PDB file of C-alpha atoms in Angstrom:
ATOM      1  CA  UNK A  21     101.042  84.152 149.063  1.00 76.00           C
ATOM      2  CA  UNK A  22      98.731  87.037 150.008  1.00 93.00           C
ATOM      3  CA  UNK A  23      96.331  87.518 152.894  1.00 97.00           C
ATOM      4  CA  UNK A  24      94.313  90.285 151.240  1.00 97.00           C
ATOM      5  CA  UNK A  25      91.309  87.944 151.214  1.00 97.00           C
ATOM      6  CA  UNK A  26      90.955  88.936 154.887  1.00 98.00           C
ATOM      7  CA  UNK A  27      90.076  92.511 153.880  1.00 98.00           C
ATOM      8  CA  UNK A  28      86.258  92.929 154.040  1.00 98.00           C
ATOM      9  CA  UNK A  29      84.664  93.497 150.631  1.00 98.00           C
ATOM     10  CA  UNK A  30      83.132  96.851 151.609  1.00 98.00           C
ATOM     11  CA  UNK A  31      86.588  98.262 152.345  1.00 98.00           C
ATOM     12  CA  UNK A  32      87.989  96.869 149.098  1.00 98.00           C
ATOM     13  CA  UNK A  33      85.291  98.839 147.265  1.00 98.00           C
ATOM     14  CA  UNK A  34      86.283 102.132 148.890  1.00 98.00           C
ATOM     15  CA  UNK A  35      90.078 101.781 149.132  1.00 98.00           C
ATOM     16  CA  UNK A  36      92.924 100.535 146.993  1.00 98.00           C
ATOM     17  CA  UNK A  37      94.656  98.001 149.247  1.00 98.00           C
ATOM     18  CA  UNK A  38      98.185  96.603 149.072  1.00 98.00           C
ATOM     19  CA  UNK A  39     100.148  94.568 151.595  1.00 98.00           C
ATOM     20  CA  UNK A  40     103.727  93.515 152.170  1.00 98.00           C
ATOM     21  CA  UNK A  41     104.744  90.319 153.991  1.00 97.00           C
ATOM     22  CA  UNK A  42     101.183  89.203 154.835  1.00 98.00           C
ATOM     23  CA  UNK A  43     100.415  92.250 156.954  1.00 98.00           C
ATOM     24  CA  UNK A  44      96.652  91.639 156.884  1.00 98.00           C
ATOM     25  CA  UNK A  45      97.021  88.134 158.252  1.00 98.00           C
ATOM     26  CA  UNK A  46      99.268  89.369 161.068  1.00 98.00           C
ATOM     27  CA  UNK A  47      96.798  92.082 162.018  1.00 98.00           C
ATOM     28  CA  UNK A  48      93.862  89.690 161.939  1.00 98.00           C
ATOM     29  CA  UNK A  49      95.530  87.007 164.070  1.00 98.00           C
ATOM     30  CA  UNK A  50      98.035  88.798 166.318  1.00 97.00           C
ATOM     31  CA  UNK A  51      96.326  92.192 166.722  1.00 98.00           C
ATOM     32  CA  UNK A  52      92.582  91.566 166.265  1.00 98.00           C
ATOM     33  CA  UNK A  53      91.407  94.442 168.480  1.00 98.00           C
ATOM     34  CA  UNK A  54      93.595  96.997 166.704  1.00 98.00           C
ATOM     35  CA  UNK A  55      92.622  95.571 163.315  1.00 98.00           C
ATOM     36  CA  UNK A  56      88.940  95.886 164.197  1.00 98.00           C
ATOM     37  CA  UNK A  57      89.421  99.517 165.248  1.00 98.00           C
ATOM     38  CA  UNK A  58      91.256 100.381 162.031  1.00 98.00           C
ATOM     39  CA  UNK A  59      88.422  98.848 160.019  1.00 98.00           C
ATOM     40  CA  UNK A  60      85.819 100.805 162.003  1.00 98.00           C
ATOM     41  CA  UNK A  61      87.617 104.096 161.366  1.00 98.00           C
ATOM     42  CA  UNK A  62      87.997 103.364 157.656  1.00 98.00           C
ATOM     43  CA  UNK A  63      84.291 102.479 157.400  1.00 98.00           C
ATOM     44  CA  UNK A  64      83.207 105.669 159.135  1.00 98.00           C
ATOM     45  CA  UNK A  65      85.532 107.874 157.082  1.00 98.00           C
ATOM     46  CA  UNK A  66      84.063 110.177 154.469  1.00 97.00           C
ATOM     47  CA  UNK A  67      86.016 112.588 152.295  1.00 97.00           C
ATOM     48  CA  UNK A  68      84.074 115.834 152.548  1.00 96.00           C
ATOM     49  CA  UNK A  69      84.267 118.246 149.635  1.00 96.00           C
ATOM     50  CA  UNK A  70      84.263 121.191 152.036  1.00 96.00           C
ATOM     51  CA  UNK A  71      87.396 119.921 153.792  1.00 94.00           C
ATOM     52  CA  UNK A  72      89.244 119.407 150.516  1.00 94.00           C
ATOM     53  CA  UNK A  73      88.381 122.962 149.435  1.00 93.00           C
ATOM     54  CA  UNK A  74      89.421 124.517 152.747  1.00 91.00           C
ATOM     55  CA  UNK A  75      92.657 122.542 153.025  1.00 81.00           C
ATOM     56  CA  UNK A  76      94.061 122.469 156.534  1.00 67.00           C
ATOM     57  CA  UNK A  77      97.617 123.772 156.672  1.00 57.00           C
ATOM     58  CA  UNK A  78      99.710 121.970 159.270  1.00 53.00           C
ATOM     59  CA  UNK A  79      97.623 118.888 160.011  1.00 69.00           C
ATOM     60  CA  UNK A  80      94.896 118.731 157.404  1.00 84.00           C
ATOM     61  CA  UNK A  81      91.228 118.382 158.217  1.00 89.00           C
ATOM     62  CA  UNK A  82      91.190 115.153 156.205  1.00 94.00           C
ATOM     63  CA  UNK A  83      94.045 113.636 158.229  1.00 94.00           C
ATOM     64  CA  UNK A  84      92.251 114.473 161.459  1.00 93.00           C
ATOM     65  CA  UNK A  85      89.309 112.348 160.307  1.00 94.00           C
ATOM     66  CA  UNK A  86      91.598 109.321 160.618  1.00 96.00           C
ATOM     67  CA  UNK A  87      93.766 110.322 163.579  1.00 96.00           C
ATOM     68  CA  UNK A  88      91.153 111.631 165.983  1.00 97.00           C
ATOM     69  CA  UNK A  89      88.821 108.576 165.933  1.00 98.00           C
ATOM     70  CA  UNK A  90      91.855 106.390 166.651  1.00 98.00           C
ATOM     71  CA  UNK A  91      92.958 108.655 169.508  1.00 98.00           C
ATOM     72  CA  UNK A  92      89.479 108.341 171.025  1.00 98.00           C
ATOM     73  CA  UNK A  93      90.003 104.564 170.993  1.00 98.00           C
ATOM     74  CA  UNK A  94      93.221 104.797 172.972  1.00 98.00           C
ATOM     75  CA  UNK A  95      95.762 105.151 170.175  1.00 98.00           C
ATOM     76  CA  UNK A  96      98.541 107.705 170.756  1.00 98.00           C
ATOM     77  CA  UNK A  97     101.131 109.613 168.792  1.00 97.00           C
ATOM     78  CA  UNK A  98     104.345 107.969 169.890  1.00 96.00           C
ATOM     79  CA  UNK A  99     108.054 108.580 169.661  1.00 94.00           C
ATOM     80  CA  UNK A 100     110.585 105.871 170.482  1.00 92.00           C
ATOM     81  CA  UNK A 101     113.889 106.199 172.335  1.00 86.00           C
ATOM     82  CA  UNK A 102     115.961 103.587 170.533  1.00 81.00           C
ATOM     83  CA  UNK A 103     119.634 102.641 170.613  1.00 78.00           C
ATOM     84  CA  UNK A 104     121.968  99.797 169.626  1.00 78.00           C
ATOM     85  CA  UNK A 105     124.476  98.187 172.003  1.00 78.00           C
ATOM     86  CA  UNK A 106     127.718  96.932 170.410  1.00 87.00           C
ATOM     87  CA  UNK A 107     130.434  95.455 172.648  1.00 89.00           C
ATOM     88  CA  UNK A 108     129.223  97.558 175.532  1.00 83.00           C
ATOM     89  CA  UNK A 109     129.095 100.715 173.445  1.00 86.00           C
ATOM     90  CA  UNK A 110     125.714 102.385 173.110  1.00 83.00           C
ATOM     91  CA  UNK A 111     124.771 104.057 169.838  1.00 78.00           C
ATOM     92  CA  UNK A 112     121.601 106.082 169.497  1.00 79.00           C
ATOM     93  CA  UNK A 113     119.376 104.911 166.637  1.00 74.00           C
ATOM     94  CA  UNK A 114     116.808 107.696 166.282  1.00 75.00           C
ATOM     95  CA  UNK A 115     113.410 107.006 164.762  1.00 84.00           C
ATOM     96  CA  UNK A 116     110.541 109.276 163.801  1.00 89.00           C
ATOM     97  CA  UNK A 117     107.371 109.496 165.893  1.00 94.00           C
ATOM     98  CA  UNK A 118     104.391 107.642 164.411  1.00 96.00           C
ATOM     99  CA  UNK A 119     100.998 109.322 164.035  1.00 96.00           C
ATOM    100  CA  UNK A 120      99.011 106.590 165.807  1.00 98.00           C
ATOM    101  CA  UNK A 121     100.308 103.656 167.857  1.00 98.00           C
ATOM    102  CA  UNK A 122      98.670 100.934 169.922  1.00 98.00           C
ATOM    103  CA  UNK A 123      99.950  97.539 171.078  1.00 98.00           C
ATOM    104  CA  UNK A 124     102.590  97.139 168.411  1.00 98.00           C
ATOM    105  CA  UNK A 125     100.595  98.546 165.487  1.00 98.00           C
ATOM    106  CA  UNK A 126     101.808 101.793 163.889  1.00 98.00           C
ATOM    107  CA  UNK A 127      99.552 103.857 161.610  1.00 98.00           C
ATOM    108  CA  UNK A 128     100.687 106.770 159.438  1.00 98.00           C
ATOM    109  CA  UNK A 129      98.286 109.061 157.563  1.00 97.00           C
ATOM    110  CA  UNK A 130      99.861 110.713 154.500  1.00 97.00           C
ATOM    111  CA  UNK A 131      97.166 112.781 152.828  1.00 95.00           C
ATOM    112  CA  UNK A 132      99.140 115.453 150.977  1.00 94.00           C
ATOM    113  CA  UNK A 133     102.837 115.615 151.798  1.00 94.00           C
ATOM    114  CA  UNK A 134     105.863 115.413 149.532  1.00 94.00           C
ATOM    115  CA  UNK A 135     106.329 111.810 148.440  1.00 95.00           C
ATOM    116  CA  UNK A 136     109.683 111.341 150.294  1.00 96.00           C
ATOM    117  CA  UNK A 137     107.541 111.152 153.432  1.00 96.00           C
ATOM    118  CA  UNK A 138     106.710 107.608 152.292  1.00 98.00           C
ATOM    119  CA  UNK A 139     110.423 106.763 152.396  1.00 97.00           C
ATOM    120  CA  UNK A 140     110.613 108.177 155.923  1.00 96.00           C
ATOM    121  CA  UNK A 141     107.590 106.153 157.063  1.00 98.00           C
ATOM    122  CA  UNK A 142     108.767 102.888 155.526  1.00 98.00           C
ATOM    123  CA  UNK A 143     112.292 103.263 156.875  1.00 96.00           C
ATOM    124  CA  UNK A 144     110.836 104.050 160.284  1.00 96.00           C
ATOM    125  CA  UNK A 145     108.673 100.922 160.143  1.00 97.00           C
ATOM    126  CA  UNK A 146     111.706  98.854 159.130  1.00 96.00           C
ATOM    127  CA  UNK A 147     113.821 100.092 162.046  1.00 93.00           C
ATOM    128  CA  UNK A 148     111.035  99.766 164.627  1.00 95.00           C
ATOM    129  CA  UNK A 149     110.226  96.253 163.424  1.00 96.00           C
ATOM    130  CA  UNK A 150     113.876  95.192 163.608  1.00 93.00           C
ATOM    131  CA  UNK A 151     114.004  96.576 167.159  1.00 90.00           C
ATOM    132  CA  UNK A 152     110.800  94.638 167.991  1.00 93.00           C
ATOM    133  CA  UNK A 153     108.930  97.836 168.820  1.00 95.00           C
ATOM    134  CA  UNK A 154     106.140  97.195 166.288  1.00 97.00           C
ATOM    135  CA  UNK A 155     104.537  94.128 164.707  1.00 98.00           C
ATOM    136  CA  UNK A 156     103.084  95.796 161.611  1.00 98.00           C
ATOM    137  CA  UNK A 157     102.877  99.219 159.954  1.00 98.00           C
ATOM    138  CA  UNK A 158      99.844 100.735 158.222  1.00 98.00           C
ATOM    139  CA  UNK A 159      99.873 103.679 155.796  1.00 98.00           C
ATOM    140  CA  UNK A 160      96.688 105.468 154.747  1.00 98.00           C
ATOM    141  CA  UNK A 161      96.960 107.793 151.768  1.00 98.00           C
ATOM    142  CA  UNK A 162      94.854 108.967 148.823  1.00 98.00           C
ATOM    143  CA  UNK A 163      94.209 107.379 145.441  1.00 98.00           C
ATOM    144  CA  UNK A 164      95.546 109.250 142.423  1.00 97.00           C
ATOM    145  CA  UNK A 165      92.099 109.119 140.765  1.00 97.00           C
ATOM    146  CA  UNK A 166      90.958 111.844 143.181  1.00 97.00           C
ATOM    147  CA  UNK A 167      93.060 114.339 141.232  1.00 97.00           C
ATOM    148  CA  UNK A 168      90.313 114.824 138.632  1.00 96.00           C
ATOM    149  CA  UNK A 169      87.891 115.849 141.384  1.00 96.00           C
ATOM    150  CA  UNK A 170      90.424 118.187 142.980  1.00 96.00           C
ATOM    151  CA  UNK A 171      90.780 119.978 139.650  1.00 95.00           C
ATOM    152  CA  UNK A 172      87.005 120.420 139.522  1.00 95.00           C
ATOM    153  CA  UNK A 173      87.132 121.975 143.015  1.00 94.00           C
ATOM    154  CA  UNK A 174      89.881 124.408 141.964  1.00 94.00           C
ATOM    155  CA  UNK A 175      92.419 122.601 144.182  1.00 93.00           C
ATOM    156  CA  UNK A 176      94.346 120.630 141.578  1.00 93.00           C
ATOM    157  CA  UNK A 177      97.548 122.628 142.029  1.00 92.00           C
ATOM    158  CA  UNK A 178      97.583 121.766 145.743  1.00 91.00           C
ATOM    159  CA  UNK A 179      97.756 118.034 144.999  1.00 92.00           C
ATOM    160  CA  UNK A 180     100.643 117.489 142.615  1.00 89.00           C
ATOM    161  CA  UNK A 181     102.020 114.311 141.066  1.00 91.00           C
ATOM    162  CA  UNK A 182     105.049 114.451 143.392  1.00 93.00           C
ATOM    163  CA  UNK A 183     102.929 114.342 146.559  1.00 95.00           C
ATOM    164  CA  UNK A 184     101.718 111.398 148.622  1.00 96.00           C
ATOM    165  CA  UNK A 185      99.302 109.122 146.744  1.00 97.00           C
ATOM    166  CA  UNK A 186      99.163 105.409 146.061  1.00 97.00           C
ATOM    167  CA  UNK A 187     100.970 105.487 142.717  1.00 97.00           C
ATOM    168  CA  UNK A 188     104.000 106.904 144.522  1.00 97.00           C
ATOM    169  CA  UNK A 189     103.716 104.545 147.484  1.00 98.00           C
ATOM    170  CA  UNK A 190     103.254 101.166 145.828  1.00 97.00           C
ATOM    171  CA  UNK A 191     106.605 101.052 143.954  1.00 97.00           C
ATOM    172  CA  UNK A 192     108.351 101.860 147.238  1.00 97.00           C
ATOM    173  CA  UNK A 193     106.525  98.949 148.885  1.00 97.00           C
ATOM    174  CA  UNK A 194     107.439  96.572 146.052  1.00 97.00           C
ATOM    175  CA  UNK A 195     111.038  97.795 146.219  1.00 97.00           C
ATOM    176  CA  UNK A 196     111.302  96.586 149.809  1.00 97.00           C
ATOM    177  CA  UNK A 197     111.283 100.012 151.417  1.00 97.00           C
ATOM    178  CA  UNK A 198     109.801  98.560 154.595  1.00 97.00           C
ATOM    179  CA  UNK A 199     112.414  95.815 154.848  1.00 97.00           C
ATOM    180  CA  UNK A 200     111.117  92.894 156.871  1.00 97.00           C
ATOM    181  CA  UNK A 201     108.271  94.852 158.447  1.00 98.00           C
ATOM    182  CA  UNK A 202     104.792  93.738 157.366  1.00 98.00           C
ATOM    183  CA  UNK A 203     103.044  96.766 155.840  1.00 98.00           C
ATOM    184  CA  UNK A 204      99.395  97.287 154.904  1.00 98.00           C
ATOM    185  CA  UNK A 205      98.337 100.296 152.826  1.00 98.00           C
ATOM    186  CA  UNK A 206      94.954 101.865 152.096  1.00 98.00           C
ATOM    187  CA  UNK A 207      94.388 104.513 149.408  1.00 98.00           C
ATOM    188  CA  UNK A 208      91.213 106.589 149.659  1.00 98.00           C
ATOM    189  CA  UNK A 209      89.195 106.196 146.445  1.00 98.00           C
ATOM    190  CA  UNK A 210      86.639 108.650 144.973  1.00 98.00           C
ATOM    191  CA  UNK A 211      83.880 106.412 146.344  1.00 98.00           C
ATOM    192  CA  UNK A 212      84.495 108.087 149.727  1.00 98.00           C
ATOM    193  CA  UNK A 213      83.829 111.601 148.406  1.00 98.00           C
ATOM    194  CA  UNK A 214      80.741 113.426 149.737  1.00 97.00           C
ATOM    195  CA  UNK A 215      79.506 116.826 148.564  1.00 97.00           C
ATOM    196  CA  UNK A 216      78.333 118.404 151.837  1.00 97.00           C
ATOM    197  CA  UNK A 217      77.273 121.686 150.219  1.00 97.00           C
ATOM    198  CA  UNK A 218      78.269 125.319 149.976  1.00 97.00           C
ATOM    199  CA  UNK A 219      76.960 126.241 153.418  1.00 97.00           C
ATOM    200  CA  UNK A 220      79.180 123.644 155.079  1.00 96.00           C
ATOM    201  CA  UNK A 221      82.157 124.979 153.108  1.00 95.00           C
ATOM    202  CA  UNK A 222      81.550 128.580 154.185  1.00 96.00           C
ATOM    203  CA  UNK A 223      81.128 127.610 157.848  1.00 95.00           C
ATOM    204  CA  UNK A 224      84.265 125.498 157.779  1.00 93.00           C
ATOM    205  CA  UNK A 225      86.258 128.267 156.115  1.00 93.00           C
ATOM    206  CA  UNK A 226      85.296 130.688 158.905  1.00 94.00           C
ATOM    207  CA  UNK A 227      86.320 128.146 161.550  1.00 90.00           C
ATOM    208  CA  UNK A 228      89.611 127.422 159.804  1.00 88.00           C
ATOM    209  CA  UNK A 229      90.440 131.116 159.439  1.00 90.00           C
ATOM    210  CA  UNK A 230      89.874 131.530 163.181  1.00 91.00           C
ATOM    211  CA  UNK A 231      92.229 128.611 163.902  1.00 85.00           C
ATOM    212  CA  UNK A 232      94.908 130.127 161.661  1.00 85.00           C
ATOM    213  CA  UNK A 233      94.565 133.467 163.454  1.00 89.00           C
ATOM    214  CA  UNK A 234      94.960 131.718 166.806  1.00 89.00           C
ATOM    215  CA  UNK A 235      98.011 129.763 165.580  1.00 84.00           C
ATOM    216  CA  UNK A 236      99.689 132.930 164.300  1.00 89.00           C
ATOM    217  CA  UNK A 237      99.137 134.549 167.687  1.00 88.00           C
ATOM    218  CA  UNK A 238     100.653 131.517 169.444  1.00 88.00           C
ATOM    219  CA  UNK A 239     103.717 131.558 167.193  1.00 88.00           C
ATOM    220  CA  UNK A 240     104.138 135.285 167.726  1.00 86.00           C
ATOM    221  CA  UNK A 241     104.065 134.656 171.476  1.00 87.00           C
ATOM    222  CA  UNK A 242     106.749 131.979 171.100  1.00 84.00           C
ATOM    223  CA  UNK A 243     104.550 128.895 171.270  1.00 80.00           C
ATOM    224  CA  UNK A 244     104.543 126.330 168.459  1.00 62.00           C
ATOM    225  CA  UNK A 245     101.084 125.157 167.395  1.00 55.00           C
ATOM    226  CA  UNK A 246     100.273 121.438 167.055  1.00 50.00           C
ATOM    227  CA  UNK A 247     101.539 119.908 163.821  1.00 46.00           C
ATOM    228  CA  UNK A 248     104.045 122.670 163.137  1.00 42.00           C
ATOM    229  CA  UNK A 249     106.353 120.242 161.336  1.00 42.00           C
ATOM    230  CA  UNK A 250     103.640 118.876 159.065  1.00 48.00           C
ATOM    231  CA  UNK A 251     103.196 120.473 155.650  1.00 47.00           C
ATOM    232  CA  UNK A 252      99.872 119.004 154.602  1.00 59.00           C
ATOM    233  CA  UNK A 253      97.201 121.058 152.854  1.00 54.00           C
TER     234      UNK A 253
END
Protein backbone atom coordinates (compact mmCIF):
# COMPACT_ATOMS: atom_id res chain seq x y z
CA UNK A 1 0.00 0.00 0.00
CA UNK A 2 1.27 3.49 -0.88
CA UNK A 3 0.25 6.93 0.33
CA UNK A 4 1.77 8.82 -2.60
CA UNK A 5 -1.74 9.88 -3.61
CA UNK A 6 -1.36 12.49 -0.84
CA UNK A 7 1.37 14.26 -2.84
CA UNK A 8 -0.18 17.29 -4.63
CA UNK A 9 -0.21 16.95 -8.42
CA UNK A 10 1.85 20.11 -8.98
CA UNK A 11 4.73 18.65 -6.97
CA UNK A 12 4.48 15.32 -8.79
CA UNK A 13 4.99 17.24 -12.04
CA UNK A 14 8.20 18.88 -10.83
CA UNK A 15 9.76 16.11 -8.73
CA UNK A 16 10.27 12.38 -8.93
CA UNK A 17 8.77 11.12 -5.67
CA UNK A 18 9.33 7.84 -3.84
CA UNK A 19 8.35 6.78 -0.34
CA UNK A 20 9.17 4.00 2.09
CA UNK A 21 6.77 2.73 4.77
CA UNK A 22 3.97 5.21 3.99
CA UNK A 23 6.05 8.27 4.82
CA UNK A 24 3.65 10.66 3.07
CA UNK A 25 0.70 9.48 5.11
CA UNK A 26 2.66 9.88 8.35
CA UNK A 27 3.69 13.41 7.43
CA UNK A 28 0.17 14.38 6.43
CA UNK A 29 -1.49 13.03 9.58
CA UNK A 30 1.13 13.21 12.35
CA UNK A 31 3.18 16.23 11.20
CA UNK A 32 0.81 18.40 9.13
CA UNK A 33 2.53 21.72 9.88
CA UNK A 34 5.97 20.41 8.91
CA UNK A 35 4.52 18.71 5.83
CA UNK A 36 2.89 21.96 4.75
CA UNK A 37 6.18 23.84 5.16
CA UNK A 38 8.10 21.26 3.13
CA UNK A 39 5.53 21.55 0.35
CA UNK A 40 5.76 25.36 0.40
CA UNK A 41 9.55 25.26 0.07
CA UNK A 42 9.41 22.74 -2.77
CA UNK A 43 6.82 24.87 -4.60
CA UNK A 44 8.90 28.02 -4.28
CA UNK A 45 12.12 26.31 -5.34
CA UNK A 46 13.59 27.09 -8.74
CA UNK A 47 16.82 25.68 -10.13
CA UNK A 48 18.64 28.71 -11.50
CA UNK A 49 21.05 28.19 -14.37
CA UNK A 50 23.40 30.79 -12.90
CA UNK A 51 23.72 28.85 -9.64
CA UNK A 52 24.46 25.59 -11.45
CA UNK A 53 27.19 27.31 -13.49
CA UNK A 54 28.78 28.98 -10.47
CA UNK A 55 28.66 25.88 -8.28
CA UNK A 56 29.02 26.64 -4.59
CA UNK A 57 31.90 24.75 -3.02
CA UNK A 58 31.18 23.75 0.56
CA UNK A 59 27.42 24.20 0.80
CA UNK A 60 26.13 24.75 -2.71
CA UNK A 61 23.94 27.66 -3.71
CA UNK A 62 21.30 25.15 -4.81
CA UNK A 63 21.24 23.43 -1.40
CA UNK A 64 20.81 26.78 0.32
CA UNK A 65 17.61 27.32 -1.66
CA UNK A 66 16.11 24.43 0.31
CA UNK A 67 17.81 24.85 3.68
CA UNK A 68 17.45 28.58 4.22
CA UNK A 69 13.65 28.82 3.65
CA UNK A 70 13.22 25.99 6.16
CA UNK A 71 15.49 27.72 8.68
CA UNK A 72 13.37 30.86 8.36
CA UNK A 73 10.37 28.72 9.34
CA UNK A 74 12.01 27.53 12.53
CA UNK A 75 13.81 24.42 11.30
CA UNK A 76 17.35 23.90 12.63
CA UNK A 77 20.44 21.90 11.83
CA UNK A 78 20.54 19.39 14.64
CA UNK A 79 22.93 16.88 16.11
CA UNK A 80 21.78 14.22 18.57
CA UNK A 81 23.56 12.95 21.68
CA UNK A 82 22.48 9.31 21.66
CA UNK A 83 23.49 6.27 23.69
CA UNK A 84 22.27 2.76 24.53
CA UNK A 85 21.94 1.43 28.09
CA UNK A 86 22.59 -2.31 28.54
CA UNK A 87 22.49 -3.80 32.06
CA UNK A 88 23.47 -0.47 33.52
CA UNK A 89 26.30 0.01 31.05
CA UNK A 90 26.09 3.05 28.80
CA UNK A 91 27.33 2.82 25.22
CA UNK A 92 27.53 5.87 23.00
CA UNK A 93 25.64 5.46 19.72
CA UNK A 94 26.79 8.42 17.62
CA UNK A 95 24.63 9.76 14.83
CA UNK A 96 25.24 12.39 12.17
CA UNK A 97 23.68 15.86 12.38
CA UNK A 98 20.72 16.38 10.05
CA UNK A 99 20.51 19.41 7.76
CA UNK A 100 17.02 20.49 8.86
CA UNK A 101 14.97 19.25 11.81
CA UNK A 102 11.63 20.24 13.33
CA UNK A 103 9.25 18.33 15.60
CA UNK A 104 10.43 14.87 14.68
CA UNK A 105 10.89 15.46 10.94
CA UNK A 106 14.42 15.26 9.52
CA UNK A 107 15.27 16.67 6.08
CA UNK A 108 18.52 16.08 4.19
CA UNK A 109 19.46 17.91 0.98
CA UNK A 110 21.91 15.96 -1.20
CA UNK A 111 22.49 18.00 -4.34
CA UNK A 112 25.93 16.86 -5.49
CA UNK A 113 27.85 14.70 -3.04
CA UNK A 114 29.36 11.25 -3.48
CA UNK A 115 26.57 8.69 -3.47
CA UNK A 116 27.68 7.01 -0.18
CA UNK A 117 26.20 10.08 1.51
CA UNK A 118 22.82 8.45 0.84
CA UNK A 119 23.93 5.43 2.88
CA UNK A 120 24.96 7.77 5.70
CA UNK A 121 21.62 9.60 5.62
CA UNK A 122 19.50 6.44 5.52
CA UNK A 123 21.47 4.77 8.30
CA UNK A 124 21.16 7.94 10.35
CA UNK A 125 17.39 7.98 9.81
CA UNK A 126 17.19 4.31 10.82
CA UNK A 127 19.08 4.86 14.08
CA UNK A 128 17.20 8.05 15.00
CA UNK A 129 13.87 6.39 14.28
CA UNK A 130 14.75 3.36 16.41
CA UNK A 131 15.72 5.74 19.23
CA UNK A 132 12.39 7.58 18.78
CA UNK A 133 14.15 10.84 17.95
CA UNK A 134 12.41 11.25 14.57
CA UNK A 135 9.10 10.16 13.05
CA UNK A 136 10.06 10.39 9.38
CA UNK A 137 13.05 11.27 7.19
CA UNK A 138 12.99 13.27 3.95
CA UNK A 139 15.74 13.36 1.31
CA UNK A 140 15.78 15.95 -1.48
CA UNK A 141 18.17 15.29 -4.35
CA UNK A 142 18.37 15.84 -8.11
CA UNK A 143 16.95 13.82 -10.99
CA UNK A 144 19.47 12.17 -13.30
CA UNK A 145 17.78 13.74 -16.35
CA UNK A 146 19.37 17.07 -15.38
CA UNK A 147 22.73 15.71 -16.52
CA UNK A 148 21.99 16.58 -20.16
CA UNK A 149 21.45 20.21 -19.18
CA UNK A 150 24.60 20.29 -17.06
CA UNK A 151 26.59 19.15 -20.09
CA UNK A 152 25.10 22.01 -22.11
CA UNK A 153 26.23 24.44 -19.37
CA UNK A 154 29.78 23.05 -19.43
CA UNK A 155 29.31 21.52 -15.95
CA UNK A 156 28.77 17.88 -16.85
CA UNK A 157 32.06 16.73 -15.32
CA UNK A 158 31.03 18.22 -11.96
CA UNK A 159 27.95 15.98 -11.77
CA UNK A 160 29.11 12.42 -12.31
CA UNK A 161 27.18 9.15 -12.34
CA UNK A 162 28.62 8.23 -8.92
CA UNK A 163 27.21 11.34 -7.22
CA UNK A 164 23.90 11.91 -5.46
CA UNK A 165 20.89 11.63 -7.77
CA UNK A 166 17.66 9.66 -7.68
CA UNK A 167 18.90 6.67 -9.68
CA UNK A 168 21.49 6.07 -6.96
CA UNK A 169 19.07 6.71 -4.10
CA UNK A 170 16.06 4.62 -5.07
CA UNK A 171 17.77 1.19 -5.03
CA UNK A 172 19.08 2.00 -1.55
CA UNK A 173 15.52 2.81 -0.44
CA UNK A 174 14.15 -0.41 -1.95
CA UNK A 175 16.99 -2.35 -0.31
CA UNK A 176 15.78 -1.25 3.12
CA UNK A 177 18.60 1.18 3.80
CA UNK A 178 16.36 3.21 6.09
CA UNK A 179 15.27 0.19 8.11
CA UNK A 180 11.93 0.81 9.79
CA UNK A 181 12.08 4.58 9.37
CA UNK A 182 9.48 6.02 6.99
CA UNK A 183 11.34 7.89 4.25
CA UNK A 184 10.05 10.28 1.58
CA UNK A 185 12.29 11.37 -1.30
CA UNK A 186 12.02 14.16 -3.86
CA UNK A 187 14.25 14.41 -6.95
CA UNK A 188 14.44 17.79 -8.68
CA UNK A 189 13.35 17.41 -12.32
CA UNK A 190 14.32 19.63 -15.30
CA UNK A 191 10.90 21.29 -15.01
CA UNK A 192 12.38 23.36 -12.16
CA UNK A 193 15.19 24.79 -14.31
CA UNK A 194 15.12 28.55 -15.02
CA UNK A 195 17.54 30.41 -17.29
CA UNK A 196 18.06 33.67 -15.38
CA UNK A 197 20.49 35.13 -17.92
CA UNK A 198 24.15 35.97 -18.37
CA UNK A 199 24.01 39.11 -16.25
CA UNK A 200 22.74 37.16 -13.25
CA UNK A 201 25.54 34.62 -13.76
CA UNK A 202 28.26 37.28 -13.84
CA UNK A 203 26.91 39.02 -10.73
CA UNK A 204 26.66 35.75 -8.86
CA UNK A 205 30.17 34.74 -9.87
CA UNK A 206 31.56 37.99 -8.43
CA UNK A 207 29.66 37.44 -5.17
CA UNK A 208 30.82 33.83 -4.93
CA UNK A 209 34.45 34.76 -5.58
CA UNK A 210 34.22 37.28 -2.74
CA UNK A 211 32.82 34.60 -0.41
CA UNK A 212 35.64 32.22 -1.33
CA UNK A 213 38.21 34.94 -0.63
CA UNK A 214 36.62 35.57 2.77
CA UNK A 215 36.55 31.83 3.58
CA UNK A 216 40.23 31.43 2.67
CA UNK A 217 41.08 34.33 4.97
CA UNK A 218 39.07 32.73 7.81
CA UNK A 219 40.81 29.38 7.35
CA UNK A 220 44.20 31.08 7.27
CA UNK A 221 43.32 32.78 10.56
CA UNK A 222 42.37 29.41 12.07
CA UNK A 223 38.60 29.65 11.76
CA UNK A 224 36.61 27.02 9.87
CA UNK A 225 33.96 28.42 7.53
CA UNK A 226 30.37 27.11 7.58
CA UNK A 227 29.94 23.82 5.74
CA UNK A 228 33.63 22.94 5.81
CA UNK A 229 32.82 19.22 5.87
CA UNK A 230 30.48 19.37 2.90
CA UNK A 231 31.91 18.67 -0.55
CA UNK A 232 29.07 19.85 -2.75
CA UNK A 233 29.66 21.83 -5.94
